[in-house]
XYZ file of C-alpha atoms in Angstrom:
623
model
C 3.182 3.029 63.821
C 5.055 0.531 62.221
C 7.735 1.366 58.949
C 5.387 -0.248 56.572
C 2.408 1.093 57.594
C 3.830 5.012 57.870
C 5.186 3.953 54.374
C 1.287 3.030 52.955
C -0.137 6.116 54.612
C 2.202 8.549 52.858
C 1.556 6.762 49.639
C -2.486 7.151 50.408
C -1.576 10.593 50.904
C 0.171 11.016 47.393
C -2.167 8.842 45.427
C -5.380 11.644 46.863
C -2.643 14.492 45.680
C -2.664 12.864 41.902
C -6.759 12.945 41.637
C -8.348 16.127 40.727
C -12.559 16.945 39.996
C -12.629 20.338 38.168
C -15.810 21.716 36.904
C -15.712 23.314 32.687
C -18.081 25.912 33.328
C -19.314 28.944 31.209
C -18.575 32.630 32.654
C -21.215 34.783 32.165
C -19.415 37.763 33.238
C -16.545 37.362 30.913
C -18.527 34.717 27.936
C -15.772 32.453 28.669
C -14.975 28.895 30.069
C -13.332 28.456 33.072
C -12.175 25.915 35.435
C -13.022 25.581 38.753
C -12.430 22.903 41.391
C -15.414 20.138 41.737
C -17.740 21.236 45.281
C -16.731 18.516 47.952
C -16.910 18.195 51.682
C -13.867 19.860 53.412
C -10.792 18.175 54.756
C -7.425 18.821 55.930
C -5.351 20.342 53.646
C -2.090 18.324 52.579
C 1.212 19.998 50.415
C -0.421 19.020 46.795
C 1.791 17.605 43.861
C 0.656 17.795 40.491
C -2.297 15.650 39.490
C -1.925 12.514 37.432
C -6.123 12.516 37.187
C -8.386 15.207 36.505
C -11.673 14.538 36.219
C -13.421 17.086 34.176
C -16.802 17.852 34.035
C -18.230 20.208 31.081
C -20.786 22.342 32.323
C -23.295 24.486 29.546
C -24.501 27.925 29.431
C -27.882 27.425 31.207
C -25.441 25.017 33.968
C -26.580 22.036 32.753
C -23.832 19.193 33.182
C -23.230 17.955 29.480
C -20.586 15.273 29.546
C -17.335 14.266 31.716
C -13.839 14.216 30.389
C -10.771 12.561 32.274
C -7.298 14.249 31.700
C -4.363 11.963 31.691
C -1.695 14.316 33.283
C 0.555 11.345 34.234
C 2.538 10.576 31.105
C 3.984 7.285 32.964
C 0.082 6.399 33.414
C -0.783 7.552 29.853
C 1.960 5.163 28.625
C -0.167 2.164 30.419
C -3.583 3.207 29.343
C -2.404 3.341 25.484
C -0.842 -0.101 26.178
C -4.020 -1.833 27.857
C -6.089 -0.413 24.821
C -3.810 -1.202 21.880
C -6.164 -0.559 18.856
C -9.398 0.829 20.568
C -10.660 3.926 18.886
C -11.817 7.266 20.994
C -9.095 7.077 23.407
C -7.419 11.072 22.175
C -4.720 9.588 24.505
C -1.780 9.954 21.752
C -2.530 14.255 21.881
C -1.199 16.778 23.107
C -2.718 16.655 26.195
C -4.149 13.335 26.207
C -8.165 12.571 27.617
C -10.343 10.172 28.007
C -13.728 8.638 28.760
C -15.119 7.328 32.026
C -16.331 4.316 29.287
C -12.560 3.517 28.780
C -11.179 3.702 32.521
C -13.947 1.249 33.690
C -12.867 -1.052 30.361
C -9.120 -0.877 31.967
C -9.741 -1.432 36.097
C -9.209 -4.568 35.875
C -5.646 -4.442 33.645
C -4.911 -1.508 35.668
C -5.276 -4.034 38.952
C -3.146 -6.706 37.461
C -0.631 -4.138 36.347
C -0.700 -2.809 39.809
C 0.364 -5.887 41.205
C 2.893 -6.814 38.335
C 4.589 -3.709 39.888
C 4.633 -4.079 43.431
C 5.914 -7.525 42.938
C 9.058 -6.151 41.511
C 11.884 -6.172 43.666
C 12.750 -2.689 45.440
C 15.037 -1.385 42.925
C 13.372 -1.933 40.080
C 9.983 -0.949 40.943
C 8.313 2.706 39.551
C 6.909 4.312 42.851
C 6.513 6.847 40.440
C 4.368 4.795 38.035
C 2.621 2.852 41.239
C 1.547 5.746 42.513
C -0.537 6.990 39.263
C -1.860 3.556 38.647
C -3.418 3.704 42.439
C -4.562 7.001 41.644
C -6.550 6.045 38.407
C -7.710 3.042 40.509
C -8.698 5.062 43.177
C -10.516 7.504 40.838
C -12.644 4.410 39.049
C -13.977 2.771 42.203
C -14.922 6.432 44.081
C -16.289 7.777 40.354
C -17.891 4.589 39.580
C -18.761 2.622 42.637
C -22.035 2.233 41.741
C -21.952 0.991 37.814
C -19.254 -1.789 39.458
C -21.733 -2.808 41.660
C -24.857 -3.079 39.609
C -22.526 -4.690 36.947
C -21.091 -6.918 39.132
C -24.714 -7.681 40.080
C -26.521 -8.152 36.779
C -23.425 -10.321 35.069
C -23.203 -12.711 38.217
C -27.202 -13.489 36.715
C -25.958 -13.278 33.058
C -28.299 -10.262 32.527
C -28.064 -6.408 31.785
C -29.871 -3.315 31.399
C -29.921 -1.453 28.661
C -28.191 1.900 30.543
C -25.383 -0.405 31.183
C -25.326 -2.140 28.142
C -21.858 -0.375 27.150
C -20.401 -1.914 30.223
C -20.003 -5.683 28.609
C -18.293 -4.337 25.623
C -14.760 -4.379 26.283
C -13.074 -3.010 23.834
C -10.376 -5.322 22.171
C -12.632 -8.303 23.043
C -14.670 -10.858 21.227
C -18.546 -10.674 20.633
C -20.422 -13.128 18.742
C -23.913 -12.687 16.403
C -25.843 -14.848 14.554
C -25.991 -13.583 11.018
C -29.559 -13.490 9.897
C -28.735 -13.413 6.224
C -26.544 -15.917 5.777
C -28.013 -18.118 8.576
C -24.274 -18.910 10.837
C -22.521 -17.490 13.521
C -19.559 -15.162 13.394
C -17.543 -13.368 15.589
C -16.245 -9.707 15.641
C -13.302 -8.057 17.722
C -15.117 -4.920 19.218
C -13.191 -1.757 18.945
C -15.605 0.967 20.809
C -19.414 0.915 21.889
C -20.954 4.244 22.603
C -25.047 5.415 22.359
C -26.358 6.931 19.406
C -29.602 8.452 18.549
C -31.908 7.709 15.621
C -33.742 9.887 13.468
C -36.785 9.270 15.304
C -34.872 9.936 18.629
C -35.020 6.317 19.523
C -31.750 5.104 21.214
C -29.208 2.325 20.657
C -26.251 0.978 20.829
C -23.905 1.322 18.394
C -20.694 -1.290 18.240
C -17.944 -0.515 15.944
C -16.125 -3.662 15.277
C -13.182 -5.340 13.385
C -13.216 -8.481 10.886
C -10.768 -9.905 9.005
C -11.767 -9.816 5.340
C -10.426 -10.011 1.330
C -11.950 -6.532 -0.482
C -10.414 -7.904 -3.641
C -7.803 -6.055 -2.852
C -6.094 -6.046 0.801
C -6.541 -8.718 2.908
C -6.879 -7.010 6.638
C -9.145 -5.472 8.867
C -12.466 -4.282 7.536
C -14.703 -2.317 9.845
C -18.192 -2.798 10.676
C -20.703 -1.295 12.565
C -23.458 -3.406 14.875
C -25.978 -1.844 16.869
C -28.813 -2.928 19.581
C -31.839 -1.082 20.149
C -33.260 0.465 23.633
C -35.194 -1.775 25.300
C -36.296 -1.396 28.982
C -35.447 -3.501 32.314
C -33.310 -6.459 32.930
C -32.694 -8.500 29.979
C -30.234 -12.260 29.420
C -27.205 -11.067 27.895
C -27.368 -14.430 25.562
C -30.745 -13.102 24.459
C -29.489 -10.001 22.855
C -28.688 -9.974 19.221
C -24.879 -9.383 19.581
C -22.828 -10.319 22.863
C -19.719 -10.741 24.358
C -18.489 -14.273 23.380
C -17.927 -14.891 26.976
C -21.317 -15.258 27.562
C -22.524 -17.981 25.182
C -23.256 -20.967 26.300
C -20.985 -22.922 24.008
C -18.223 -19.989 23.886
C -15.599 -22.660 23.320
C -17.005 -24.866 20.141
C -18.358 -21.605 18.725
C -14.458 -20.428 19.065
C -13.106 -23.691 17.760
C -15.677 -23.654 14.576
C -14.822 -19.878 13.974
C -11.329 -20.697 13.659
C -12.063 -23.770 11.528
C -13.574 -21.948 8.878
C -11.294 -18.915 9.131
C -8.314 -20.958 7.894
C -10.789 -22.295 5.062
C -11.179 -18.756 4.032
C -7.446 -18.272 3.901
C -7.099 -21.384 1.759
C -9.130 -19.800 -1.140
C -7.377 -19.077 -4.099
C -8.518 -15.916 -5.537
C -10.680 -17.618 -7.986
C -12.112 -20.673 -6.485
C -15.044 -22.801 -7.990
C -17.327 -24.227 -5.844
C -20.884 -25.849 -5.136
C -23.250 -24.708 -2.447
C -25.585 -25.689 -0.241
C -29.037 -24.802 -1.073
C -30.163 -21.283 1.257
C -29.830 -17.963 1.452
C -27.385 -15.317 0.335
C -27.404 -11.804 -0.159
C -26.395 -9.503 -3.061
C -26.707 -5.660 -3.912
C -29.719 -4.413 -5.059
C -29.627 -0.515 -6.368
C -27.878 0.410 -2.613
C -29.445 -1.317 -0.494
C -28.534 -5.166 0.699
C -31.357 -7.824 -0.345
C -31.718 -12.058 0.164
C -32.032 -13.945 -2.903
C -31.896 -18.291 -2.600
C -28.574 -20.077 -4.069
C -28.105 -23.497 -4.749
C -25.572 -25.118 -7.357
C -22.387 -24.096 -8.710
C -20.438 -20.617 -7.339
C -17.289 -18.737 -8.628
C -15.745 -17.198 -5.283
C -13.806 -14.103 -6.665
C -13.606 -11.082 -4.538
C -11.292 -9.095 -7.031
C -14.189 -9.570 -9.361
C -16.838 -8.484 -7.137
C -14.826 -5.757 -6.255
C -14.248 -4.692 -10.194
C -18.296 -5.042 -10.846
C -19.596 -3.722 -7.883
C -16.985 -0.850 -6.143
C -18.916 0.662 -4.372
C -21.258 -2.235 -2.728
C -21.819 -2.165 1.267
C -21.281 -6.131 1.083
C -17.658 -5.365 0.496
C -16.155 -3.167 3.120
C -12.409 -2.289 2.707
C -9.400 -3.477 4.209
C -8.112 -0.321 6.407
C -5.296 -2.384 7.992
C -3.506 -5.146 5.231
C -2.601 -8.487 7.085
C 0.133 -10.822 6.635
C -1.622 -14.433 5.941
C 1.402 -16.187 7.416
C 1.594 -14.292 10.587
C -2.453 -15.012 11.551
C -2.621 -16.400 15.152
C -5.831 -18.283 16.089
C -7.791 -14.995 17.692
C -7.484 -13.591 14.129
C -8.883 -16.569 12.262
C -11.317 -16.657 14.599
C -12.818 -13.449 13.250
C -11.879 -14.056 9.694
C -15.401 -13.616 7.976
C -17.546 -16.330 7.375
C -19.236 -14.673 4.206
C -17.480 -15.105 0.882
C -18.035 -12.937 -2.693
C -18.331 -14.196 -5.700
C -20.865 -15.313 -8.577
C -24.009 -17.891 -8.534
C -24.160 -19.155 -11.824
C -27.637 -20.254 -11.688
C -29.018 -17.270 -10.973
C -26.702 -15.271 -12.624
C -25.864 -12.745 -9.970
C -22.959 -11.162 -7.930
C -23.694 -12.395 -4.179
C -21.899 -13.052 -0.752
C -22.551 -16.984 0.444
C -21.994 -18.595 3.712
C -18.923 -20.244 3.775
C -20.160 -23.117 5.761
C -21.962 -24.258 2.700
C -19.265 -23.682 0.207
C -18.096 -27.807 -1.189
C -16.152 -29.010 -3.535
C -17.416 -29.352 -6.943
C -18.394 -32.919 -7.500
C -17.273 -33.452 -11.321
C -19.809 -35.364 -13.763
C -17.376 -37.404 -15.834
C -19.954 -39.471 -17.408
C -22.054 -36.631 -18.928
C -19.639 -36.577 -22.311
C -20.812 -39.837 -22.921
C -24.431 -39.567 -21.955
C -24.617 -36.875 -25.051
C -27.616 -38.055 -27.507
C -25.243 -37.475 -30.328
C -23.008 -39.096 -32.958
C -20.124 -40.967 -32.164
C -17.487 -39.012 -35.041
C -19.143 -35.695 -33.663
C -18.404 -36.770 -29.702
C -15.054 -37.855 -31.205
C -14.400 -34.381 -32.814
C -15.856 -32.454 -29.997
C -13.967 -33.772 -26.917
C -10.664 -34.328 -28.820
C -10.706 -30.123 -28.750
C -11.556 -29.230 -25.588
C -9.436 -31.990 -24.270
C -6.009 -30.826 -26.281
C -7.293 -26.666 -25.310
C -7.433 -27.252 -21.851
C -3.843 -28.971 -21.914
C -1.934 -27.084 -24.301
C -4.077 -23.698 -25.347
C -1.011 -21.643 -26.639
C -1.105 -24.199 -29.404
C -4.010 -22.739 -30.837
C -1.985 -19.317 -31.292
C -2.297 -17.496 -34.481
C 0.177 -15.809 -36.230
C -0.359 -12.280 -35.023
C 0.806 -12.419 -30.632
C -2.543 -13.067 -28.695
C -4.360 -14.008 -31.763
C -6.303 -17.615 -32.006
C -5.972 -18.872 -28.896
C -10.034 -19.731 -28.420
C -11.788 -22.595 -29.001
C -14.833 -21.619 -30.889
C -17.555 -24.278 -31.526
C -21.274 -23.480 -33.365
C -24.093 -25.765 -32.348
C -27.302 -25.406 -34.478
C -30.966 -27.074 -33.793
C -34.001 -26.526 -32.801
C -34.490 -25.683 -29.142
C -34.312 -28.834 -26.605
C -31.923 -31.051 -29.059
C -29.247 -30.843 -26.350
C -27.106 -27.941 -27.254
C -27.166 -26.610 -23.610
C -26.374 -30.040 -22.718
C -23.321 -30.397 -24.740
C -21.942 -27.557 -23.599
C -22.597 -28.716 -19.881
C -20.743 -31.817 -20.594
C -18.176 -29.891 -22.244
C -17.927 -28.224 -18.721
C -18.067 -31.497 -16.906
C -15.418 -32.847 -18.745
C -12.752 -30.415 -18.499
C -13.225 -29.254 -14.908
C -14.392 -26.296 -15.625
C -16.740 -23.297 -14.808
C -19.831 -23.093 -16.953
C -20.606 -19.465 -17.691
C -23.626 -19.585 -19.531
C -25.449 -15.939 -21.020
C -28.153 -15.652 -23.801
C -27.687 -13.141 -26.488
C -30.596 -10.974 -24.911
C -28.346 -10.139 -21.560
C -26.088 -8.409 -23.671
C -28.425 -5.557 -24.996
C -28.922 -4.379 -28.295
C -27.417 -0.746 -28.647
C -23.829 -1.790 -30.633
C -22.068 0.609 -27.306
C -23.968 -1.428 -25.378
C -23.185 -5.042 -26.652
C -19.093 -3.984 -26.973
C -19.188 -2.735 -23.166
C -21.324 -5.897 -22.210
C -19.450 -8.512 -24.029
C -16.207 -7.490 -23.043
C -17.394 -7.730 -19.599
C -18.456 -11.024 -20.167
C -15.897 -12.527 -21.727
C -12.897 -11.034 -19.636
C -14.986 -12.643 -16.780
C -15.059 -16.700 -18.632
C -11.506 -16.090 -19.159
C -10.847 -14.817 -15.610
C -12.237 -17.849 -14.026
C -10.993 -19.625 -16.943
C -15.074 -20.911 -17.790
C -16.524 -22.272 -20.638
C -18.590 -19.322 -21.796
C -22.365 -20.393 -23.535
C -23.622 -17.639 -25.257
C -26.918 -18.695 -26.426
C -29.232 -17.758 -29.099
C -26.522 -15.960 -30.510
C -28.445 -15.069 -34.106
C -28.133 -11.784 -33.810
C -23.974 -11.760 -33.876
C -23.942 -14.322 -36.009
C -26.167 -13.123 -39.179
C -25.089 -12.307 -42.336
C -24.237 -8.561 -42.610
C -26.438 -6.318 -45.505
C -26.343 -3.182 -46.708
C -29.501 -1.889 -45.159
C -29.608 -2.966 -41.518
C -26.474 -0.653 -40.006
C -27.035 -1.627 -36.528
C -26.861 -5.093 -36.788
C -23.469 -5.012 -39.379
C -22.401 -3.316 -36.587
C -22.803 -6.615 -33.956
C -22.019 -8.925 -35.877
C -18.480 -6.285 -36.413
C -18.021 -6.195 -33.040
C -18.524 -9.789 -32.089
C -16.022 -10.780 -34.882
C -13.456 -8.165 -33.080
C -13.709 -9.431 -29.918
C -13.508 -13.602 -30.571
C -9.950 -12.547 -32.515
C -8.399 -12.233 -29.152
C -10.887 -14.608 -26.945
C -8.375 -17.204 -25.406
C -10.978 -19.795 -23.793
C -13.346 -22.055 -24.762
C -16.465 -20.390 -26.863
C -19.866 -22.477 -27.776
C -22.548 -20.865 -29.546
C -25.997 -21.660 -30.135
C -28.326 -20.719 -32.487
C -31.433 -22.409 -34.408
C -30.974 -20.273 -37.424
C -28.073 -21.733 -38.873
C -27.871 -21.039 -42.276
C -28.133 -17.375 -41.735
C -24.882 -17.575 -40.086
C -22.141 -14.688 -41.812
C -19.854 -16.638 -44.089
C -16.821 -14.669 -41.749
C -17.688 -16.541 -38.452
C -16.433 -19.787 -40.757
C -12.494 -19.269 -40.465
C -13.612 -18.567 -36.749
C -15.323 -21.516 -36.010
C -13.001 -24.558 -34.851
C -16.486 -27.093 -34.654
C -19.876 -27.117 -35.683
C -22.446 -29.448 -34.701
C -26.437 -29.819 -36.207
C -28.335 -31.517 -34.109
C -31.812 -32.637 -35.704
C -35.458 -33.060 -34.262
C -35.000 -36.225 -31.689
C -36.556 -38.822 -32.971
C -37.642 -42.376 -30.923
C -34.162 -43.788 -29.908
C -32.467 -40.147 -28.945
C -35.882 -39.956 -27.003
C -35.384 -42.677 -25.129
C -31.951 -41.997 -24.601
C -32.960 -38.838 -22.813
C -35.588 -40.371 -21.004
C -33.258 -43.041 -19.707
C -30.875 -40.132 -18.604
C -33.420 -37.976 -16.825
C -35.218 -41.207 -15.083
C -31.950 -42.500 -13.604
C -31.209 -38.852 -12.217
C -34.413 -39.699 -10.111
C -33.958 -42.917 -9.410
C -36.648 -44.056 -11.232
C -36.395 -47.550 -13.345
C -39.304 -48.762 -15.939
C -40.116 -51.613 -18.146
C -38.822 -51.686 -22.182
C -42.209 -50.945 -22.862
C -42.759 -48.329 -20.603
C -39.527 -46.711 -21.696
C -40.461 -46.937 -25.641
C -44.170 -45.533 -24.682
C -42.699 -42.552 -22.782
C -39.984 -41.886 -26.375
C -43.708 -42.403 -28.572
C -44.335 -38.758 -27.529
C -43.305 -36.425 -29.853
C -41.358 -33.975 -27.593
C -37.871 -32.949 -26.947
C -35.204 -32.969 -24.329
C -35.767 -30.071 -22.649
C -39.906 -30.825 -22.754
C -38.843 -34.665 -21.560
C -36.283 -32.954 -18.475
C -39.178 -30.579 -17.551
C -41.679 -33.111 -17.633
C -39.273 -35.207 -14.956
C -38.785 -32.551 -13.012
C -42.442 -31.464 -12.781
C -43.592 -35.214 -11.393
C -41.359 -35.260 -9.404
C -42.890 -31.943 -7.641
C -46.126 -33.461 -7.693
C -44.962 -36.868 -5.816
C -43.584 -34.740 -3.492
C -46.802 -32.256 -2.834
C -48.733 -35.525 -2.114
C -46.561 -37.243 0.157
C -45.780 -40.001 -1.960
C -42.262 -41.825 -1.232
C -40.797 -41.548 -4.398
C -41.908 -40.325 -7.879
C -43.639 -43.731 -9.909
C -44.575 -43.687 -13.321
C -48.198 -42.612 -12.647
C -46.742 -39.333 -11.482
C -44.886 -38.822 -14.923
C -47.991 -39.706 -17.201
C -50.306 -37.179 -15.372
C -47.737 -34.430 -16.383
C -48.037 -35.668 -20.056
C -51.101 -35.625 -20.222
C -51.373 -31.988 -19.103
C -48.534 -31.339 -21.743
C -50.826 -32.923 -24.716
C -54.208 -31.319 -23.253
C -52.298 -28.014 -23.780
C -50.780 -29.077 -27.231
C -54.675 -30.232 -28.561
C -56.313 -26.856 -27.538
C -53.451 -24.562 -28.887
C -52.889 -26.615 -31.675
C -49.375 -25.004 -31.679
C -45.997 -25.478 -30.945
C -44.994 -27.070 -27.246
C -44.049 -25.275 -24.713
C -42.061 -25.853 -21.339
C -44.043 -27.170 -18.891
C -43.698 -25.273 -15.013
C -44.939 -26.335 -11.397
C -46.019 -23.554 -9.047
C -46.541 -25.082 -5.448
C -47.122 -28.840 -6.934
C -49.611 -27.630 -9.234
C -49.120 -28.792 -12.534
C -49.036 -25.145 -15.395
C -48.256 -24.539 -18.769
């Protein structure tokens, strides 16, 4: 027997000494637990050293085996183990007397292999026998313990397939999975910390994943956990058919990679208050606890510290339980930077999380100022304002520190005169958020209204926005000495425009009711009168050339004939345009718009009333 191989014997010899199967069992005589050695075949004894393994299995009162626990007795071989699992949760390797799982030795064989050979390619003095020794001996312990879950592994994943039993085996810890986010309809990827089974209420089984993202609460940027999970399901089954999977396993692993790292550094270039347009689709927002869809399109606000003011305690925001330097980010961490962003849809007026693959830039309508159906000195007035307030709004200061800064502007008229659309142009032309809320939002109770409208307004100036608050007639009416509860509104509303710093326009069609103290308030007021022929065709050549739609002089003077006003003339567009859709028809024609007036006047005749917006439900033409 050669040196070496005398040398490889004794070593065999040691590494057996190191591994150690004790039974935990309960001691009837005594109503204790005990330990006793594992039952194994006999063989020749050898001069034992103290174990570096123990495999431990728990054993109940009626001698039913309950679970198996490995001892670490090796500190050299603990040392590794907490190394190759940096970060994975259930290890109890950092205790007193550290254990583990079975789960988390077969997640480090194969770092335990390439350690093993980092080591015995050291030169003579500076190898660990020591340490080379307990690595064999936890490597010998996983393939005797576990032969057969390495081979039907090895087996299934060779066919990209798995079975639900050893579903735990593809989650590494520490490694990256990938899903495809119903909700928001795009794929993200998660760093997966620990997979174990779970049972439901029911008894049903799954898989539960605990996993990592990288997120902004509003707060901390860092880690945020979440939990995934994959129901039982019986026989073989493609791994890429499951609903979460390693990323390994997809058949585009490395674009998916490349395009989760792309928009991770997107979500790092957010400011903190970002406006934005989106894609038309789906988002999801908090409704009473639970998570629910709603559709987006338009104009967003992305503003997590908001979100996570108005809605603490909302399971769309997780916290950060580890912050994160932005600067120090490496590729694998933008990688699983989420893809969802908070913030506010404007449109429909409600906190949501968006996809960020559908987050754009805003595309700015310059030319809507001018478009205005309104006087030239009053267009003058109104845009010299905003324009000097959005460059220089400590100019506006009053006396009194904090004082006077607002810009405050009344617009008066019946409704569909374009009051909404001056203050869209307003919006347009300054670059800047629309925030627009009717008086009715903000209740009625005076606690109410104060708690509401301070919300509100700390909000347009957050995101510095030009706030709308429309029909505003009940802050704005003249106080008496009867009704107490709306002195009180109109007191509070004066209160809280003292200190307003942005850009206020108010609406109302009751104007000469307004309180004589809203007049020293007030830095513009505008009355805009019934339209009559020319601002109709004005607005009808606005809303036709938004659909591409071009007519004759005397179509165009025909279509201002009808005696109806902007917003009746936009809806009437917009309703056509539904119906030349419903039947197939290339583009909307002129036909299209005169059906949808007719409709209109058929209504007016029978009701003999007032107007009223017209609606399409499903290209079907209602009133």
């Amino acid at each position: 027997m050669t040196e070496v191989e005398r040398t490889s014997m004794e070593r065999g010899d040691l590494v057996k000494q190191r591994i150690a199967h004790y039974d935990y069992f309960h001691d009837p005589n005594t109503f204790t637990y005990r330990l006793r050695k594992t039952a194994k075949p006999k063989e020749k004894k050898v001069k034992e050293r103290k174990h570096a393994v123990v495999v431990r299995r728990l054993i109940d009162q009626n001698g039913n085996h309950t679970k198996t626990v490995i001892d670490i007795k090796s500190a050299l071989l603990c040392e590794v183990l907490l190394e190759i699992n940096a970060g994975v949760q259930g290890l109890d390797l950092s205790r007193h007397e550290p254990e583990t799982s079975f789960e988390v030795m077969y997640h480090s064989y194969g770092a335990l292999l390439e350690r093993l050979a980092k080591e015995q390619a050291k030169e003579q003095q500076d190898r660990g026998e020591a340490l080379i020794i307990d690595i064999m001996a936890a490597i010998q312990m996983i393939e005797e313990d576990l032969a057969k879950t390495l081979h039907d592994v090895s087996g299934l994943t060779a066919q990209q397939e798995i079975t639900f039993d050893l579903l735990w085996t593809i989650f590494k810890p520490n490694s990256l999975i990938c899903e495809y986010h119903d909700f928001t309809e795009q794929n993200r990827l998660l760093l997966v910390r620990q997979a174990e089974y779970k049972r439901g209420m029911d008894g049903s089984r799954y898989l539960q994943m605990t996993c990592d993202i990288i997120r902004n609460d509003g707060s901390l940027f860092g880690f945020a956990q979440e939990l995934l999970m994959i129901g039982e399901f019986k026989g073989v089954r493609p791994i890429a058919e499951l609903p979460t999977y390693p990323l390994k396993y997809h058949p585009s692993a490395d674009d998916l990679y490349a395009e989760a790292v792309k928009i991770g550094k997107s979500y790092v270039q957010l400011s903190q208050h970002s406006y934005h347009e989106i894609e038309a689709g789906l988002a999801l927002r908090d409704q009473g606890g639970r998570v629910g869809q709603f559709y987006v399109s338009g104009r967003v606000m992305i503003s997590p510290s908001a979100f996570r003011r108005f809605l603490p305690s909302s399971e769309l925001n997780p916290s950060v339980h580890k912050a994160l330097k932005k600067e120090t980010l490496t590729n694998d961490d933008f990688a699983i930077i989420t893809p969802i962003v908070l913030g506010f849809a404007f449109d429909r007026k409600s906190w949501g999380a968006f996809a960020l693959s559908r987050i754009k830039d805003v595309r700015w309508n310059d030319a809507a100022f001018g478009a205005l159906v309104l006087g030239s000195k009053q267009k003058m007035l109104i845009h010299g304002l905003v324009r000097q307030h959005a460059s220089q709004a400590a100019s506006f200061d009053d006396i009194i520190e904090g004082k006077g800064r607002g810009l405050i502007g009344l617009l008066a008229g019946t409704p569909g005169c374009g009051k909404t659309l001056t203050a869209e142009a307003v919006a347009e032309i300054t670059h800047k958020p629309l925030y627009a809320v009717s008086a009715g939002e903000l209740g009625t109770t005076p606690d109410y209204v104060e708690s509401k409208l301070t919300e509100v307004l700390e909000l347009a100036q957050l995101w510095d926005a030009v706030l709308l608050l429309d029909e505003a007639e009940v802050f704005l009416q003249q106080r008496n000495a009867v009704d107490i509860n709306r002195n009180a509104l109109v007191s509070i509303f004066l209160r809280q425009l003292e200190y307003y710093k942005g850009i206020l326009i108010l609406t109302t069609n009751m104007a000469e009711q307004v309180d004589r103290a809203f007049e020293s308030r007030i830095h513009f007021s505008v009355h805009y009168p019934e339209l009559g022929v020319e601002a109709r065709m004005s607005v009808w050549k606005t809303f036709l050339a938004k659909v591409s739609l071009q007519v004759s002089e005397k179509d165009l003077t025909r279509l201002a004939d009808h005696h109806i006003n902007g917003r009746q003339i936009k809806n009437v567009v917009s309703s056509a345009q539904t119906i030349s859709l419903a039947n197939g028809s290339s583009g909307l024609s002129l036909e299209d718009i005169d059906v949808v007036l007719g409709v209109l006047h058929d209504w007016q005749s029978s009701t003999q009333g007032p107007s009223r917006p017209l609606h399409i439900r499903r290209g079907v033409a209602a009133l």
